[in-house]
């Protein structure tokens, strides 16, 4: 059994209340998760309007499916991240194009700068904390061997299939699978320490 | 002990990269293997970490207002009743007893009527039709509605939808029959509305549905899905 952090326990409690139709808990959950989920949607979709529509779909889905959330399978955060990724992929498919994103690329910075106008102003402390956390995670990701980082980026943000990743990287399928798995497990390990 | 191959499969599974035929096999393996479930959870948490590497942005405040308005529409406010003691304590009991007798009479009458109805249905095809009224649930507009006329004997029906705007590009509305003897809703096909939000189509579920309890319409990927994934927009029983 995987040990939960205090934040994960708090999230789980909140999700339980959302499942009972508690709008106050839903509002609090939105405040906690909307930033990272929006950032993810924005990174994958590349424009603020699409990212907002995707986020709306995700939160309506959270509201209607809160009772089906299974804490044995994942934390609330990871569950909602994967929901968001899934909604963003649906939109990418609908556009019939794929977005290839490289973490920390200048293109990403440019897109997020464009979205700044639509964003609300966070408190300086919040921004600093989030930036610290994101910077820390980016550094963890950057600490991975470059071939693992590249495979994870393409699989997670670019939503390429493992076959497509193998073709793009010119590597055997088995190698690509192993890189994704090793990279994810190593990232998880580093994040815990 | 989990093999590296199983771990690879788990990593692809949490990222939604397994092929459709591999998913079912992996999920049954997951059910039977607690260690594999732990690995899958670890990998999901790692995937969550990857998401956090995106540059941190905040959505506009208006988005939260929009979402909160939508969920408020779907939430019924509980009615609070103040606990006051009645001056004549026996009255509620007398009413309850009267109601119990009345309900008993109604039940007998219902049995008699059901027998009559069954006799009529046996000879009149029109009477073999069951009607379902589907009401909206978020995120469908409040005035969206649908009616289904369903004939179990023929395993076919007709649905009429009104006030349901066309879905966004890349999406389709899909009709489902909720049958008491099937674990999952049975697909009854894609329903396309016209520019006025109206549709009237004949449908046939993909599997036999002899005990349909309800029909529902969900928003799915373009072309439809074999198993319901998207949000329910309209749902109703007979």
PDB file of C-alpha atoms in Angstrom, chain A:
ATOM      1  CA  UNK A   1       0.000   0.000   0.000  1.00  0.00           C
ATOM      2  CA  UNK A   2       1.358   3.415  -0.933  1.00  0.00           C
ATOM      3  CA  UNK A   3       1.713   5.912   1.899  1.00  0.00           C
ATOM      4  CA  UNK A   4      -0.236   9.150   1.463  1.00  0.00           C
ATOM      5  CA  UNK A   5       1.061  12.630   2.171  1.00  0.00           C
ATOM      6  CA  UNK A   6      -0.919  15.094   4.331  1.00  0.00           C
ATOM      7  CA  UNK A   7      -1.898  17.013   1.195  1.00  0.00           C
ATOM      8  CA  UNK A   8      -3.141  13.840  -0.489  1.00  0.00           C
ATOM      9  CA  UNK A   9      -5.247  12.984   2.557  1.00  0.00           C
ATOM     10  CA  UNK A  10      -6.703  16.507   2.603  1.00  0.00           C
ATOM     11  CA  UNK A  11      -7.479  16.260  -1.126  1.00  0.00           C
ATOM     12  CA  UNK A  12      -9.154  12.897  -0.631  1.00  0.00           C
ATOM     13  CA  UNK A  13     -11.359  14.306   2.130  1.00  0.00           C
ATOM     14  CA  UNK A  14     -12.270  17.206  -0.104  1.00  0.00           C
ATOM     15  CA  UNK A  15     -13.149  14.848  -2.959  1.00  0.00           C
ATOM     16  CA  UNK A  16     -15.354  12.823  -0.618  1.00  0.00           C
ATOM     17  CA  UNK A  17     -17.306  15.975   0.207  1.00  0.00           C
ATOM     18  CA  UNK A  18     -17.548  16.890  -3.469  1.00  0.00           C
ATOM     19  CA  UNK A  19     -19.023  13.439  -4.059  1.00  0.00           C
ATOM     20  CA  UNK A  20     -21.754  14.310  -1.556  1.00  0.00           C
ATOM     21  CA  UNK A  21     -22.583  17.416  -3.559  1.00  0.00           C
ATOM     22  CA  UNK A  22     -20.738  19.899  -1.326  1.00  0.00           C
ATOM     23  CA  UNK A  23     -20.208  23.019  -3.439  1.00  0.00           C
ATOM     24  CA  UNK A  24     -17.946  24.647  -0.854  1.00  0.00           C
ATOM     25  CA  UNK A  25     -15.580  21.688  -1.040  1.00  0.00           C
ATOM     26  CA  UNK A  26     -15.763  21.816  -4.839  1.00  0.00           C
ATOM     27  CA  UNK A  27     -14.843  25.505  -4.761  1.00  0.00           C
ATOM     28  CA  UNK A  28     -11.868  24.763  -2.477  1.00  0.00           C
ATOM     29  CA  UNK A  29     -10.790  21.890  -4.724  1.00  0.00           C
ATOM     30  CA  UNK A  30     -10.982  24.201  -7.719  1.00  0.00           C
ATOM     31  CA  UNK A  31      -8.775  26.748  -5.937  1.00  0.00           C
ATOM     32  CA  UNK A  32      -6.235  24.079  -5.143  1.00  0.00           C
ATOM     33  CA  UNK A  33      -6.102  22.334  -8.524  1.00  0.00           C
ATOM     34  CA  UNK A  34      -7.095  24.827 -11.203  1.00  0.00           C
ATOM     35  CA  UNK A  35      -3.607  26.379 -11.455  1.00  0.00           C
ATOM     36  CA  UNK A  36      -1.629  23.217 -12.220  1.00  0.00           C
ATOM     37  CA  UNK A  37      -4.401  21.720 -14.363  1.00  0.00           C
ATOM     38  CA  UNK A  38      -4.774  24.918 -16.364  1.00  0.00           C
ATOM     39  CA  UNK A  39      -0.997  25.099 -16.816  1.00  0.00           C
ATOM     40  CA  UNK A  40      -1.004  21.537 -18.143  1.00  0.00           C
ATOM     41  CA  UNK A  41      -3.930  22.175 -20.512  1.00  0.00           C
ATOM     42  CA  UNK A  42      -2.285  25.363 -21.734  1.00  0.00           C
ATOM     43  CA  UNK A  43       1.007  23.617 -22.361  1.00  0.00           C
ATOM     44  CA  UNK A  44      -0.670  20.834 -24.341  1.00  0.00           C
ATOM     45  CA  UNK A  45      -3.188  22.913 -26.256  1.00  0.00           C
ATOM     46  CA  UNK A  46      -1.142  26.024 -26.819  1.00  0.00           C
ATOM     47  CA  UNK A  47      -3.889  28.602 -26.434  1.00  0.00           C
ATOM     48  CA  UNK A  48      -5.723  30.085 -23.470  1.00  0.00           C
ATOM     49  CA  UNK A  49      -9.253  29.757 -24.841  1.00  0.00           C
ATOM     50  CA  UNK A  50      -8.936  26.021 -25.545  1.00  0.00           C
ATOM     51  CA  UNK A  51      -7.231  25.463 -22.208  1.00  0.00           C
ATOM     52  CA  UNK A  52     -10.101  27.195 -20.378  1.00  0.00           C
ATOM     53  CA  UNK A  53     -12.714  25.134 -22.217  1.00  0.00           C
ATOM     54  CA  UNK A  54     -10.808  21.951 -21.407  1.00  0.00           C
ATOM     55  CA  UNK A  55     -10.512  22.959 -17.753  1.00  0.00           C
ATOM     56  CA  UNK A  56     -14.249  23.632 -17.595  1.00  0.00           C
ATOM     57  CA  UNK A  57     -14.953  20.157 -18.967  1.00  0.00           C
ATOM     58  CA  UNK A  58     -12.557  18.637 -16.462  1.00  0.00           C
ATOM     59  CA  UNK A  59     -14.130  20.320 -13.438  1.00  0.00           C
ATOM     60  CA  UNK A  60     -17.659  19.440 -14.556  1.00  0.00           C
ATOM     61  CA  UNK A  61     -16.433  15.884 -14.911  1.00  0.00           C
ATOM     62  CA  UNK A  62     -14.909  16.023 -11.420  1.00  0.00           C
ATOM     63  CA  UNK A  63     -18.257  17.254 -10.076  1.00  0.00           C
ATOM     64  CA  UNK A  64     -20.246  14.512 -11.771  1.00  0.00           C
ATOM     65  CA  UNK A  65     -17.730  11.704 -11.206  1.00  0.00           C
ATOM     66  CA  UNK A  66     -16.375  12.525  -7.752  1.00  0.00           C
ATOM     67  CA  UNK A  67     -18.159   9.504  -6.315  1.00  0.00           C
ATOM     68  CA  UNK A  68     -16.313   7.198  -8.685  1.00  0.00           C
ATOM     69  CA  UNK A  69     -12.882   8.472  -7.618  1.00  0.00           C
ATOM     70  CA  UNK A  70     -10.856   5.546  -6.266  1.00  0.00           C
ATOM     71  CA  UNK A  71      -8.089   6.547  -3.807  1.00  0.00           C
ATOM     72  CA  UNK A  72      -6.554   3.080  -4.199  1.00  0.00           C
ATOM     73  CA  UNK A  73      -5.700   3.856  -7.807  1.00  0.00           C
ATOM     74  CA  UNK A  74      -4.245   7.342  -7.544  1.00  0.00           C
ATOM     75  CA  UNK A  75      -4.105  10.548  -5.548  1.00  0.00           C
ATOM     76  CA  UNK A  76      -6.732  13.191  -6.343  1.00  0.00           C
ATOM     77  CA  UNK A  77      -4.046  15.302  -7.952  1.00  0.00           C
ATOM     78  CA  UNK A  78      -2.848  12.575 -10.303  1.00  0.00           C
ATOM     79  CA  UNK A  79      -6.421  11.551 -11.122  1.00  0.00           C
ATOM     80  CA  UNK A  80      -7.306  15.082 -12.145  1.00  0.00           C
ATOM     81  CA  UNK A  81      -4.028  15.519 -14.046  1.00  0.00           C
ATOM     82  CA  UNK A  82      -4.779  12.436 -16.116  1.00  0.00           C
ATOM     83  CA  UNK A  83      -8.375  13.599 -16.675  1.00  0.00           C
ATOM     84  CA  UNK A  84      -7.066  16.943 -17.894  1.00  0.00           C
ATOM     85  CA  UNK A  85      -4.503  15.313 -20.136  1.00  0.00           C
ATOM     86  CA  UNK A  86      -7.203  13.093 -21.574  1.00  0.00           C
ATOM     87  CA  UNK A  87      -9.520  16.059 -22.315  1.00  0.00           C
ATOM     88  CA  UNK A  88      -6.617  17.963 -23.886  1.00  0.00           C
ATOM     89  CA  UNK A  89      -5.798  14.953 -26.075  1.00  0.00           C
ATOM     90  CA  UNK A  90      -9.437  14.798 -27.206  1.00  0.00           C
ATOM     91  CA  UNK A  91      -9.146  18.411 -28.285  1.00  0.00           C
ATOM     92  CA  UNK A  92      -5.844  17.824 -30.029  1.00  0.00           C
ATOM     93  CA  UNK A  93      -7.375  14.915 -31.898  1.00  0.00           C
ATOM     94  CA  UNK A  94     -10.294  17.110 -32.845  1.00  0.00           C
ATOM     95  CA  UNK A  95      -7.914  19.636 -34.301  1.00  0.00           C
ATOM     96  CA  UNK A  96      -6.317  16.772 -36.152  1.00  0.00           C
ATOM     97  CA  UNK A  97      -2.850  17.797 -35.297  1.00  0.00           C
ATOM     98  CA  UNK A  98      -0.307  16.918 -32.732  1.00  0.00           C
ATOM     99  CA  UNK A  99       1.700  19.232 -30.628  1.00  0.00           C
ATOM    100  CA  UNK A 100       5.270  18.375 -29.876  1.00  0.00           C
ATOM    101  CA  UNK A 101       6.440  20.114 -26.793  1.00  0.00           C
ATOM    102  CA  UNK A 102       9.852  20.248 -25.269  1.00  0.00           C
ATOM    103  CA  UNK A 103       9.940  21.159 -21.608  1.00  0.00           C
ATOM    104  CA  UNK A 104      11.404  24.566 -21.095  1.00  0.00           C
ATOM    105  CA  UNK A 105      11.309  25.377 -24.793  1.00  0.00           C
ATOM    106  CA  UNK A 106      11.064  28.968 -25.834  1.00  0.00           C
ATOM    107  CA  UNK A 107       7.838  28.203 -27.666  1.00  0.00           C
ATOM    108  CA  UNK A 108       6.228  27.152 -24.429  1.00  0.00           C
ATOM    109  CA  UNK A 109       7.345  30.321 -22.691  1.00  0.00           C
ATOM    110  CA  UNK A 110       5.951  32.414 -25.531  1.00  0.00           C
ATOM    111  CA  UNK A 111       2.558  30.700 -25.378  1.00  0.00           C
ATOM    112  CA  UNK A 112       2.255  31.030 -21.641  1.00  0.00           C
ATOM    113  CA  UNK A 113       3.234  34.676 -21.892  1.00  0.00           C
ATOM    114  CA  UNK A 114       0.392  35.150 -24.367  1.00  0.00           C
ATOM    115  CA  UNK A 115      -1.986  33.615 -21.867  1.00  0.00           C
ATOM    116  CA  UNK A 116      -0.865  35.922 -19.074  1.00  0.00           C
ATOM    117  CA  UNK A 117      -3.341  38.574 -20.168  1.00  0.00           C
ATOM    118  CA  UNK A 118      -6.206  36.194 -19.468  1.00  0.00           C
ATOM    119  CA  UNK A 119      -4.839  35.168 -16.111  1.00  0.00           C
ATOM    120  CA  UNK A 120      -5.798  36.520 -12.756  1.00  0.00           C
ATOM    121  CA  UNK A 121      -3.172  37.959 -10.469  1.00  0.00           C
ATOM    122  CA  UNK A 122      -1.895  35.615  -7.805  1.00  0.00           C
ATOM    123  CA  UNK A 123      -0.464  36.735  -4.512  1.00  0.00           C
ATOM    124  CA  UNK A 124       3.286  37.186  -4.613  1.00  0.00           C
ATOM    125  CA  UNK A 125       3.740  34.424  -2.042  1.00  0.00           C
ATOM    126  CA  UNK A 126       1.579  31.951  -4.022  1.00  0.00           C
ATOM    127  CA  UNK A 127       3.420  32.697  -7.203  1.00  0.00           C
ATOM    128  CA  UNK A 128       6.769  32.315  -5.520  1.00  0.00           C
ATOM    129  CA  UNK A 129       5.746  28.975  -3.960  1.00  0.00           C
ATOM    130  CA  UNK A 130       4.369  27.595  -7.187  1.00  0.00           C
ATOM    131  CA  UNK A 131       7.345  28.792  -9.150  1.00  0.00           C
ATOM    132  CA  UNK A 132       9.655  27.228  -6.591  1.00  0.00           C
ATOM    133  CA  UNK A 133       7.795  23.909  -6.827  1.00  0.00           C
ATOM    134  CA  UNK A 134       7.657  23.975 -10.615  1.00  0.00           C
ATOM    135  CA  UNK A 135      11.313  24.977 -10.826  1.00  0.00           C
ATOM    136  CA  UNK A 136      12.192  22.139  -8.459  1.00  0.00           C
ATOM    137  CA  UNK A 137      10.241  19.641 -10.569  1.00  0.00           C
ATOM    138  CA  UNK A 138      11.728  20.946 -13.773  1.00  0.00           C
ATOM    139  CA  UNK A 139      15.156  20.455 -12.276  1.00  0.00           C
ATOM    140  CA  UNK A 140      14.192  16.883 -11.302  1.00  0.00           C
ATOM    141  CA  UNK A 141      13.039  16.242 -14.839  1.00  0.00           C
ATOM    142  CA  UNK A 142      16.218  17.778 -16.170  1.00  0.00           C
ATOM    143  CA  UNK A 143      18.226  15.491 -13.892  1.00  0.00           C
ATOM    144  CA  UNK A 144      16.893  12.487 -15.761  1.00  0.00           C
ATOM    145  CA  UNK A 145      19.092  11.079 -18.508  1.00  0.00           C
ATOM    146  CA  UNK A 146      18.196  13.049 -21.629  1.00  0.00           C
ATOM    147  CA  UNK A 147      16.863  10.006 -23.496  1.00  0.00           C
ATOM    148  CA  UNK A 148      14.408   9.258 -20.650  1.00  0.00           C
ATOM    149  CA  UNK A 149      13.343  12.895 -20.401  1.00  0.00           C
ATOM    150  CA  UNK A 150      12.762  13.096 -24.140  1.00  0.00           C
ATOM    151  CA  UNK A 151      10.657   9.912 -24.189  1.00  0.00           C
ATOM    152  CA  UNK A 152       8.513  11.126 -21.279  1.00  0.00           C
ATOM    153  CA  UNK A 153       8.011  14.553 -22.851  1.00  0.00           C
ATOM    154  CA  UNK A 154       6.885  13.054 -26.133  1.00  0.00           C
ATOM    155  CA  UNK A 155       4.591  10.544 -24.439  1.00  0.00           C
ATOM    156  CA  UNK A 156       3.063  12.872 -21.861  1.00  0.00           C
ATOM    157  CA  UNK A 157       2.808  16.289 -23.480  1.00  0.00           C
ATOM    158  CA  UNK A 158       3.087  15.435 -27.152  1.00  0.00           C
ATOM    159  CA  UNK A 159       0.799  12.431 -26.861  1.00  0.00           C
ATOM    160  CA  UNK A 160       2.713  10.370 -29.341  1.00  0.00           C
ATOM    161  CA  UNK A 161       2.136   6.615 -29.165  1.00  0.00           C
ATOM    162  CA  UNK A 162       5.105   4.486 -28.171  1.00  0.00           C
ATOM    163  CA  UNK A 163       5.349   3.354 -31.794  1.00  0.00           C
ATOM    164  CA  UNK A 164       5.526   6.975 -32.956  1.00  0.00           C
ATOM    165  CA  UNK A 165       8.072   7.835 -30.274  1.00  0.00           C
ATOM    166  CA  UNK A 166      10.202   4.882 -31.341  1.00  0.00           C
ATOM    167  CA  UNK A 167      10.004   6.058 -34.958  1.00  0.00           C
ATOM    168  CA  UNK A 168      10.789   9.654 -34.046  1.00  0.00           C
ATOM    169  CA  UNK A 169      13.752   8.744 -31.856  1.00  0.00           C
ATOM    170  CA  UNK A 170      14.947   6.010 -34.194  1.00  0.00           C
ATOM    171  CA  UNK A 171      15.000   3.512 -31.318  1.00  0.00           C
ATOM    172  CA  UNK A 172      13.544   0.003 -30.894  1.00  0.00           C
ATOM    173  CA  UNK A 173      10.098  -0.130 -29.301  1.00  0.00           C
ATOM    174  CA  UNK A 174      11.358  -2.024 -26.253  1.00  0.00           C
ATOM    175  CA  UNK A 175      13.975   0.628 -25.579  1.00  0.00           C
ATOM    176  CA  UNK A 176      11.378   3.394 -25.707  1.00  0.00           C
ATOM    177  CA  UNK A 177       9.042   1.547 -23.335  1.00  0.00           C
ATOM    178  CA  UNK A 178      11.878   0.998 -20.874  1.00  0.00           C
ATOM    179  CA  UNK A 179      12.916   4.667 -21.064  1.00  0.00           C
ATOM    180  CA  UNK A 180       9.399   5.855 -20.262  1.00  0.00           C
ATOM    181  CA  UNK A 181       9.053   3.438 -17.367  1.00  0.00           C
ATOM    182  CA  UNK A 182      12.533   4.089 -15.917  1.00  0.00           C
ATOM    183  CA  UNK A 183      12.121   7.827 -16.295  1.00  0.00           C
ATOM    184  CA  UNK A 184       8.757   7.889 -14.539  1.00  0.00           C
ATOM    185  CA  UNK A 185       9.900   5.698 -11.669  1.00  0.00           C
ATOM    186  CA  UNK A 186      13.087   7.687 -11.234  1.00  0.00           C
ATOM    187  CA  UNK A 187      11.159  10.958 -11.270  1.00  0.00           C
ATOM    188  CA  UNK A 188       8.802   9.613  -8.619  1.00  0.00           C
ATOM    189  CA  UNK A 189      11.733   8.499  -6.515  1.00  0.00           C
ATOM    190  CA  UNK A 190      13.447  11.877  -6.778  1.00  0.00           C
ATOM    191  CA  UNK A 191      10.224  13.707  -6.007  1.00  0.00           C
ATOM    192  CA  UNK A 192       9.825  11.754  -2.772  1.00  0.00           C
ATOM    193  CA  UNK A 193      13.321  12.514  -1.480  1.00  0.00           C
TER     194      UNK A 193
END
